Short mmCIF file of C-alpha atoms and ligand atoms in Angstrom, two decimals:
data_model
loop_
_atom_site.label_atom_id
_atom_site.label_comp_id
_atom_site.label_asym_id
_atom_site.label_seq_id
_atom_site.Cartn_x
_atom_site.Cartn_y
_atom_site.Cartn_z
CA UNK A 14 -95.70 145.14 82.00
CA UNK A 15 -93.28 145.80 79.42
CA UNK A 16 -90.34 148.81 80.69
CA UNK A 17 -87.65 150.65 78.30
CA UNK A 18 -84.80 149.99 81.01
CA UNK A 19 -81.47 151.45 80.01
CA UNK A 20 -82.76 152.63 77.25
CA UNK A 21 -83.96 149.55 75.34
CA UNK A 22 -86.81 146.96 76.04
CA UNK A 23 -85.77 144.39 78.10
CA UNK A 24 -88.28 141.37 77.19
CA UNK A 25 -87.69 137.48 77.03
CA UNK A 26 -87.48 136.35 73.57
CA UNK A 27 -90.00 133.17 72.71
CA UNK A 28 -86.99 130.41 72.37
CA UNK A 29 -86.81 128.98 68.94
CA UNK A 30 -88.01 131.61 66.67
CA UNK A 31 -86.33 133.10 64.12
CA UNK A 32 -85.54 136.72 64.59
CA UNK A 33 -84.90 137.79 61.46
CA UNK A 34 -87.96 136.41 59.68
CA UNK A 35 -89.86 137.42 62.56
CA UNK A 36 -88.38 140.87 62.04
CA UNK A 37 -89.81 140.74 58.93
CA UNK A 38 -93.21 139.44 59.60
CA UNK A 39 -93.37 142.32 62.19
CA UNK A 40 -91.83 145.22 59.99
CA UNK A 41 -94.88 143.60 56.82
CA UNK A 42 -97.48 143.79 59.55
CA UNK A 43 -96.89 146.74 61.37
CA UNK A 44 -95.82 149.17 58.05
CA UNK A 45 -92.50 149.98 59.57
CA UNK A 46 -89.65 150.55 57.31
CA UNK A 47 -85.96 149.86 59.16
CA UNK A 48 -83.11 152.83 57.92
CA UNK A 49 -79.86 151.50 58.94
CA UNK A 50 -76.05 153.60 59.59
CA UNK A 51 -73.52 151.75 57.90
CA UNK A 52 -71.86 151.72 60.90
CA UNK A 53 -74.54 149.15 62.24
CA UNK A 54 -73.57 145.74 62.97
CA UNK A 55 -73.98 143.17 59.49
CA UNK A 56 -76.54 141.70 60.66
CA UNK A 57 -78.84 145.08 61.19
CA UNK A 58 -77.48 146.13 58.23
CA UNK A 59 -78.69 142.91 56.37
CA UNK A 60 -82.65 143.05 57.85
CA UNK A 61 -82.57 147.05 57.13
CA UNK A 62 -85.24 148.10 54.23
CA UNK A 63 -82.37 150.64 53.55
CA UNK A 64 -78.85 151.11 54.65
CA UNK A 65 -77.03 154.44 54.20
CA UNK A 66 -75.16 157.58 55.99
CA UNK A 67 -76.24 160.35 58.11
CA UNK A 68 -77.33 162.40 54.53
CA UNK A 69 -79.40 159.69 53.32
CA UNK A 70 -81.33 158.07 56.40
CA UNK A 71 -82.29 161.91 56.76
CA UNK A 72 -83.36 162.02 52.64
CA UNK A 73 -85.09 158.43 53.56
CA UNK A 74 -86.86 159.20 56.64
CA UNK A 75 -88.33 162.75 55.14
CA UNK A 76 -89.73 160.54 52.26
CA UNK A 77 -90.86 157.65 54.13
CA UNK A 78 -94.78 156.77 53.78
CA UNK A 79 -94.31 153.54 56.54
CA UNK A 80 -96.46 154.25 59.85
CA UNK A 81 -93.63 153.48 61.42
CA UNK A 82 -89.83 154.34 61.17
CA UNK A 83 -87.66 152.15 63.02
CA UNK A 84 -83.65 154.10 63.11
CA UNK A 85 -80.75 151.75 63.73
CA UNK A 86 -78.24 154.38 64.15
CA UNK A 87 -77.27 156.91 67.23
CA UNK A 88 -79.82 158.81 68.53
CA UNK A 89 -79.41 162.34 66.65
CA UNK A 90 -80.26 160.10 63.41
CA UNK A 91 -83.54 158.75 65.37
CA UNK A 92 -83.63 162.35 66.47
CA UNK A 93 -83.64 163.82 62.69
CA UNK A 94 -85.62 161.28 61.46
CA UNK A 95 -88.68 162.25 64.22
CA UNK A 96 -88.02 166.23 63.31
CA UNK A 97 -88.66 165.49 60.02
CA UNK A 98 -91.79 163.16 60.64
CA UNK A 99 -93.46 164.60 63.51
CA UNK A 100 -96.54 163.04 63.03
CA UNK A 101 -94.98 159.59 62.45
CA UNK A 102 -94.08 156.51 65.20
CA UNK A 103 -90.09 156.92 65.34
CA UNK A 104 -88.50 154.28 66.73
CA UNK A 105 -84.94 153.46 68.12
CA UNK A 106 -83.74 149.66 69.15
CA UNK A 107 -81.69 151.28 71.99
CA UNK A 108 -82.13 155.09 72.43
CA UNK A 109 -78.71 155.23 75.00
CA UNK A 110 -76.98 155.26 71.51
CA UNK A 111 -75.56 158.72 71.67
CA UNK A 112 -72.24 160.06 70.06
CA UNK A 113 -69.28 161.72 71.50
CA UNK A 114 -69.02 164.34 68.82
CA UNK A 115 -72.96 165.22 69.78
CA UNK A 116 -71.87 165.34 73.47
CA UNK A 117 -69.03 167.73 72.75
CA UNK A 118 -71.12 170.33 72.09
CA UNK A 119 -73.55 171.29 74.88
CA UNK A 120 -76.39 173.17 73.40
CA UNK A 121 -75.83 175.91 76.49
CA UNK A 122 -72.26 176.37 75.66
CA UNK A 123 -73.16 176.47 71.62
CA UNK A 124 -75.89 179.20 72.37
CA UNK A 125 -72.82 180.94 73.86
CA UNK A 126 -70.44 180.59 70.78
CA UNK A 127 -73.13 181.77 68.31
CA UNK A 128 -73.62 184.27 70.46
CA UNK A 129 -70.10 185.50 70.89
CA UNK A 130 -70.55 185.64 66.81
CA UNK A 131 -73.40 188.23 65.58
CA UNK A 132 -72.86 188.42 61.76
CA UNK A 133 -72.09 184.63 61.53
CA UNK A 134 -73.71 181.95 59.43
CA UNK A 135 -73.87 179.07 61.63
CA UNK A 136 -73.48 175.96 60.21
CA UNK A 137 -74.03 172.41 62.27
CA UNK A 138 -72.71 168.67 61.33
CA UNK A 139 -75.72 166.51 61.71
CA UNK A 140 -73.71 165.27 64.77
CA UNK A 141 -75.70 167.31 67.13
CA UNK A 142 -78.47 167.51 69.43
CA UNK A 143 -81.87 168.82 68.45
CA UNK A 144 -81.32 171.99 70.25
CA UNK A 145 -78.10 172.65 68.90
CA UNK A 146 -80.14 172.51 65.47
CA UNK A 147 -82.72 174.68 66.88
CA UNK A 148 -79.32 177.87 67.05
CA UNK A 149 -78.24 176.78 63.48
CA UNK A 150 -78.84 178.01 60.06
CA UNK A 151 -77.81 175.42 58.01
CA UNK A 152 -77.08 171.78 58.60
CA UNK A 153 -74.55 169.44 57.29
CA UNK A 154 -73.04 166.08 56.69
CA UNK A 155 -69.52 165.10 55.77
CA UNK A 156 -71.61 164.07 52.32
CA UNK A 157 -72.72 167.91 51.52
CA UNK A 158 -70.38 169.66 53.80
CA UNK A 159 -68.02 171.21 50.92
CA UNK A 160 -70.56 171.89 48.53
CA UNK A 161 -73.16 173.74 50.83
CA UNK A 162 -70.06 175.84 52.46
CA UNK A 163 -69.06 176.61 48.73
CA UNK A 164 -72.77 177.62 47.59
CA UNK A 165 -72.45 180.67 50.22
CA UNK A 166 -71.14 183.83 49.32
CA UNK A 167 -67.38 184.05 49.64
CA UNK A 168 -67.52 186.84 52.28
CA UNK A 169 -69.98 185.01 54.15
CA UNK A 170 -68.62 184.81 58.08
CA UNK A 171 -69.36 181.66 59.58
CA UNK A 172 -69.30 179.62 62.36
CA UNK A 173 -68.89 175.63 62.11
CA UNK A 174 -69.50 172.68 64.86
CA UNK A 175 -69.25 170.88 66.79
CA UNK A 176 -66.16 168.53 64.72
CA UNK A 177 -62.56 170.15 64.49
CA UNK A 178 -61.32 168.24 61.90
CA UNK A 179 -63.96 167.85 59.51
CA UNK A 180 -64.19 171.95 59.95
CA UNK A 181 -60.17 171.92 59.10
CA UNK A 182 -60.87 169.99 56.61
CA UNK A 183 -63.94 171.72 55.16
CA UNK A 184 -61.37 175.30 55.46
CA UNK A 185 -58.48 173.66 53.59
CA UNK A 186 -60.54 172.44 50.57
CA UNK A 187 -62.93 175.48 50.49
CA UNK A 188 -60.19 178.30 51.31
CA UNK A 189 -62.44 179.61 54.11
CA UNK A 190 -61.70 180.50 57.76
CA UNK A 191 -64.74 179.31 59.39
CA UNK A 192 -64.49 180.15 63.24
CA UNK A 193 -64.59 176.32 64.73
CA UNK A 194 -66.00 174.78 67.79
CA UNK A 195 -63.56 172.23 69.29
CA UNK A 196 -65.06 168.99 69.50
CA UNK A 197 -64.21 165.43 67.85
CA UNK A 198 -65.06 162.07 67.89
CA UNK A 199 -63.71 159.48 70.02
CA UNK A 200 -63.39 156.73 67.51
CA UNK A 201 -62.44 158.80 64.41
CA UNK A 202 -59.28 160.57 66.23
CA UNK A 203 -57.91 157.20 67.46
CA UNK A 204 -56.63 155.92 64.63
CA UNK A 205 -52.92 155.64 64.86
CA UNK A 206 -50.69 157.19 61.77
CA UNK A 207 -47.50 155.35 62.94
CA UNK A 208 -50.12 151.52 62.40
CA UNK A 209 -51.62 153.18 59.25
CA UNK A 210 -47.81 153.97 58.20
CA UNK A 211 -47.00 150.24 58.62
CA UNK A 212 -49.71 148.67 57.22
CA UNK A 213 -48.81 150.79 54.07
CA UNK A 214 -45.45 149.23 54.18
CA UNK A 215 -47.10 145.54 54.13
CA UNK A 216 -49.30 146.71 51.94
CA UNK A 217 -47.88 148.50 48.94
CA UNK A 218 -50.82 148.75 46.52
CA UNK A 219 -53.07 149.03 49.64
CA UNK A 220 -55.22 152.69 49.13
CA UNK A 221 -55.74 154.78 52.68
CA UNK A 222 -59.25 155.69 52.84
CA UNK A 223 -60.37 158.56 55.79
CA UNK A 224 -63.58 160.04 57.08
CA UNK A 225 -62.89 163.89 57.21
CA UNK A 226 -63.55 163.26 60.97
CA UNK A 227 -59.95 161.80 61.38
CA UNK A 228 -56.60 163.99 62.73
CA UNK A 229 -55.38 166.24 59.71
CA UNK A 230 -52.26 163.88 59.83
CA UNK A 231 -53.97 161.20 58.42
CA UNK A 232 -56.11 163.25 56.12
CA UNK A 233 -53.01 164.36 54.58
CA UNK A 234 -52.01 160.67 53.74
CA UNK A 235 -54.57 159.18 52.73
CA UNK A 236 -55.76 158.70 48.99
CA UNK A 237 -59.10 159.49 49.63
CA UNK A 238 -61.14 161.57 52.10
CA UNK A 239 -65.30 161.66 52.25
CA UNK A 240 -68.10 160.70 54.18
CA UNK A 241 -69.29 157.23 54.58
CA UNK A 242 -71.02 156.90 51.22
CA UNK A 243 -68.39 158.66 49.06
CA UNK A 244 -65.78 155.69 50.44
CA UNK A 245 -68.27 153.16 49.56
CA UNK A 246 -68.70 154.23 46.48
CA UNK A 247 -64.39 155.13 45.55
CA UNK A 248 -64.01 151.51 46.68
CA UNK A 249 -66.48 149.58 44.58
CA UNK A 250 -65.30 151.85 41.61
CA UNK A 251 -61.33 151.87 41.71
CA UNK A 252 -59.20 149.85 40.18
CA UNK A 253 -57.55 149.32 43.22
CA UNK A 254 -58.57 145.64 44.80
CA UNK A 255 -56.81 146.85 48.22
CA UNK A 256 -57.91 149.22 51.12
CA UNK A 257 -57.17 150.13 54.66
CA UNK A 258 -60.38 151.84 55.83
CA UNK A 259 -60.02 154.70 58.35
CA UNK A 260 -63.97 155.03 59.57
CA UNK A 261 -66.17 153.04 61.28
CA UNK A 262 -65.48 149.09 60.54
CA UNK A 263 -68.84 148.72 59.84
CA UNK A 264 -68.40 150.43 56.25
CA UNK A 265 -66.51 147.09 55.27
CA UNK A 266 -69.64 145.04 55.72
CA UNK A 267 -70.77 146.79 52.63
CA UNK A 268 -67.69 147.26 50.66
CA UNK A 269 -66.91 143.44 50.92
CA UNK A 270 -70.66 142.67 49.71
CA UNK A 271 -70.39 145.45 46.96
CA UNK A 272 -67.02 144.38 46.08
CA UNK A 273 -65.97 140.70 47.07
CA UNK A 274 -62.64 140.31 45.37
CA UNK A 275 -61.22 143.21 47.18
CA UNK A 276 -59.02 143.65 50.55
CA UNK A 277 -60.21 145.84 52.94
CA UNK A 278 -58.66 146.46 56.46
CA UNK A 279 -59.80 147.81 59.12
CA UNK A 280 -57.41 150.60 60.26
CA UNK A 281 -56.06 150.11 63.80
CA UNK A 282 -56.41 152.25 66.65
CA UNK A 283 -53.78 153.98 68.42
CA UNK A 284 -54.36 151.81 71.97
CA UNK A 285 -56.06 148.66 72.51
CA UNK A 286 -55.64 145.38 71.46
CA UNK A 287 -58.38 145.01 68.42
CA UNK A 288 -57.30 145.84 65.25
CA UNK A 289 -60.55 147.78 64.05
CA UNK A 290 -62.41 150.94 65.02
CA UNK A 291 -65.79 150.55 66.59
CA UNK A 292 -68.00 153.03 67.39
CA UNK A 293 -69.43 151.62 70.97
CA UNK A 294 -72.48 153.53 70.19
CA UNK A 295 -73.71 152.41 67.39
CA UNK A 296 -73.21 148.62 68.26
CA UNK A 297 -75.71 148.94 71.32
CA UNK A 298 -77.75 148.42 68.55
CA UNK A 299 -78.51 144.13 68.42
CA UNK A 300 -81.06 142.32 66.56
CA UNK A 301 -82.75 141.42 69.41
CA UNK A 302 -83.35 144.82 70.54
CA UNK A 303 -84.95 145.37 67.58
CA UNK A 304 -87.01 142.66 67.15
CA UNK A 305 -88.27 143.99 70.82
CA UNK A 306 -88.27 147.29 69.56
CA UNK A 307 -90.95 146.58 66.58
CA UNK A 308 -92.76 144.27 68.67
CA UNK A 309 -93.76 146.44 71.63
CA UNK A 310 -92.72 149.64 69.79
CA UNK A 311 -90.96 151.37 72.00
CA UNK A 312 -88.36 153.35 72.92
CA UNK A 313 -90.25 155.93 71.27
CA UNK A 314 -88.09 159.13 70.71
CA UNK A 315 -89.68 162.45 71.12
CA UNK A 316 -88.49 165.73 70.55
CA UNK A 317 -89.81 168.83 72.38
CA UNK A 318 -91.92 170.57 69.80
CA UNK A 319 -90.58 174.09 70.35
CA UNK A 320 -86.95 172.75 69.35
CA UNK A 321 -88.58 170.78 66.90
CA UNK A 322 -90.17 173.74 65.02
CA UNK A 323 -86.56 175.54 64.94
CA UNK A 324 -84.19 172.76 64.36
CA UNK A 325 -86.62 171.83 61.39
CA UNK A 326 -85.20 174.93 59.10
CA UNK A 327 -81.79 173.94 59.29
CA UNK A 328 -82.67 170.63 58.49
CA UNK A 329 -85.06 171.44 55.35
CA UNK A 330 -82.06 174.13 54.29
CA UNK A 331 -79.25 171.28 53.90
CA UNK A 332 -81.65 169.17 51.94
CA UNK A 333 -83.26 171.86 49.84
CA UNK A 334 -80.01 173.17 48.52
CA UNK A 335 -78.51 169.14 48.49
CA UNK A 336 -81.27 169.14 45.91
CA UNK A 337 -80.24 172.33 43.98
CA UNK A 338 -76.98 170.77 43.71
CA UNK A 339 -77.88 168.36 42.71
CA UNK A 340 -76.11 165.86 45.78
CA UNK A 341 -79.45 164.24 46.50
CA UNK A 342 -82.80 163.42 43.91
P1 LIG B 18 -71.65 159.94 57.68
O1 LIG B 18 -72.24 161.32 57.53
O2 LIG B 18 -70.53 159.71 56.76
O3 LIG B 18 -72.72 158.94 57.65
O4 LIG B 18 -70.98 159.88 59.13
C1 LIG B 18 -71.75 159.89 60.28
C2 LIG B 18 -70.92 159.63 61.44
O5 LIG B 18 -71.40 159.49 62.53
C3 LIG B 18 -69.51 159.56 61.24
O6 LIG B 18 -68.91 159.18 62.39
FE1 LIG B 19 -70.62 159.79 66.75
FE2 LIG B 19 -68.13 159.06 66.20
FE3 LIG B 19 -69.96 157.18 66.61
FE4 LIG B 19 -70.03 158.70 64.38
S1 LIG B 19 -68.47 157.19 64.97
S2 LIG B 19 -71.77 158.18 65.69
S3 LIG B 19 -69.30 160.65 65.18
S4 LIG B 19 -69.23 158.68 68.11
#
């Protein structure tokens, strides 16, 4: 008998095959379709029908006409992805993939804030659990953030979680005071100015580029700020040929295949002894748990249906007005 244990499948692989073709064969027989984080390792990324950030896997998976969806990202993404396609097989290679800035935001504790807030439009990063969703009005991603905050009324009260900076961020560039929950993420707030600082010094034409999920410090330095996709895309279109990245390394597995003649470093963290930022969740994530994944098809992820059918609006309400704006087809 096959068993999810630790939240993957934990079956021998036949010796000798080849996993990506047999990825392939599987994904061909089986109608799957694999959405990959850019965050993923390469090789994911590389075997992935599509690769993109927390906006588009969302935009992806609510157009997807596969049987099956198999999510190589954390486990809100998997999460979003089955919310939006209740009636469809979501899988996840390794469904232990969680995120820090999710689990800094209990849903009990949330219900609390909102609560502590009558009058207040609350708006959610997609970094959260379904049944934060399920209190929210509107959801967000560091792709749409500024634009959706800007669409409401300018007297509009509101409430923003669970990410500090991106919500400092989000006031400084909108002018709002949105009330913030106080949560982060664990690889975005370790990157160390003082490094970032030096590398700047050794390299002079080198451009800083910063998720809106890093410290306001760095924000303030760097030459550009936006979500995943919006770096990808300032890097393959600059003139610049130099970059130190402040996100998740796994952006520069992209950038150097969109742009090959360019630098990009990974910036360092404040402690430890690697010189990149990985996001330990997202790497549980191997190609052999997915293989295993598509074969047996499980982990399975499941939402409870009475979250579902309330963290669906806030869902449908980013990417409705993404549309009107225009951000998304
Ligand atoms: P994006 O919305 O840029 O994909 O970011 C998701 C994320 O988890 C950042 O840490
Ligand atoms: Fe969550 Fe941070 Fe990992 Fe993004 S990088 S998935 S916010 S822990």
């Amino acid at each position: 008998m096959i068993l999810v244990n630790k939240g993957y499948v934990e079956a021998p692989i036949e010796k000798g095959i080849d996993i990506v073709e047999e990825i392939k064969k599987l994904k061909k027989q089986k109608n799957a379709v694999i959405l990959a984080h850019y965050y993923q390792r390469g090789e994911i990324q590389d075997v992935a029908d599509h690769i993109g950030d927390s906006l588009a896997l969302a935009q992806l998976a609510a157009k997807a006409d596969a049987d099956i969806i198999v999510l190589c990202g954390v486990y809100f993404m998997a999460e979003t992805a089955k919310i939006l396609c209740p009636h469809k097989k979501v899988l996840c290679p390794d469904v232990s993939a969680g995120c820090s800035l999710a689990d800094s935001c209990p849903a009990d504790e949330f219900a609390e804030f909102v609560k502590a807030h009558p009058g207040h439009t609350v708006i959610s990063y997609v970094n959260t659990t379904a049944a934060v969703k399920a209190y929210t009005d509107v959801v967000v991603t560091s792709t749409n953030a500024k634009q959706i905050v800007d669409s409401l009324p300018a007297d509009e009260k509101i409430i923003f979680g669970p990410d500090r900076n991106l919500g400092n961020y989000i006031n400084s560039v909108t002018g709002r005071q949105m009330e913030l929950w106080n949560g982060a993420c664990h690889v975005h707030e370790q990157f160390s100015i003082e490094k970032i600082i030096a590398l700047k010094e050794k390299y002079p034409n080198a451009q800083v580029l910063a998720h809106p999920e890093c410290k306001k410090q760095l924000l303030i330095i760097a030459d550009k700020v936006g979500s995943t996709q919006a770096l990808l895309n300032y890097a393959v279109n600059s003139d610049c040929n130099e970059f130190i990245v402040a996100t998740e390394s796994g952006i520069i597995h992209e950038m150097k295949k969109r742009c090959g003649n360019k630098n990009f470093i990974a910036a360092p963290p404040e402690d430890g002894s690697c010189n990149c930022n990985e996001c330990s969740y997202m790497k549980l994530n191997t190609l052999e748990k997915l293989y295993n994944c598509l074969k047996y098809e499980m982990p399975q992820v499941e939402v409870d249906a009475d979250v579902a059918q309330k963290a669906i609006k806030p869902i449908n309400r980013m990417l409705e007005i993404s549309k009107q704006l225009g951000i998304i087809k």
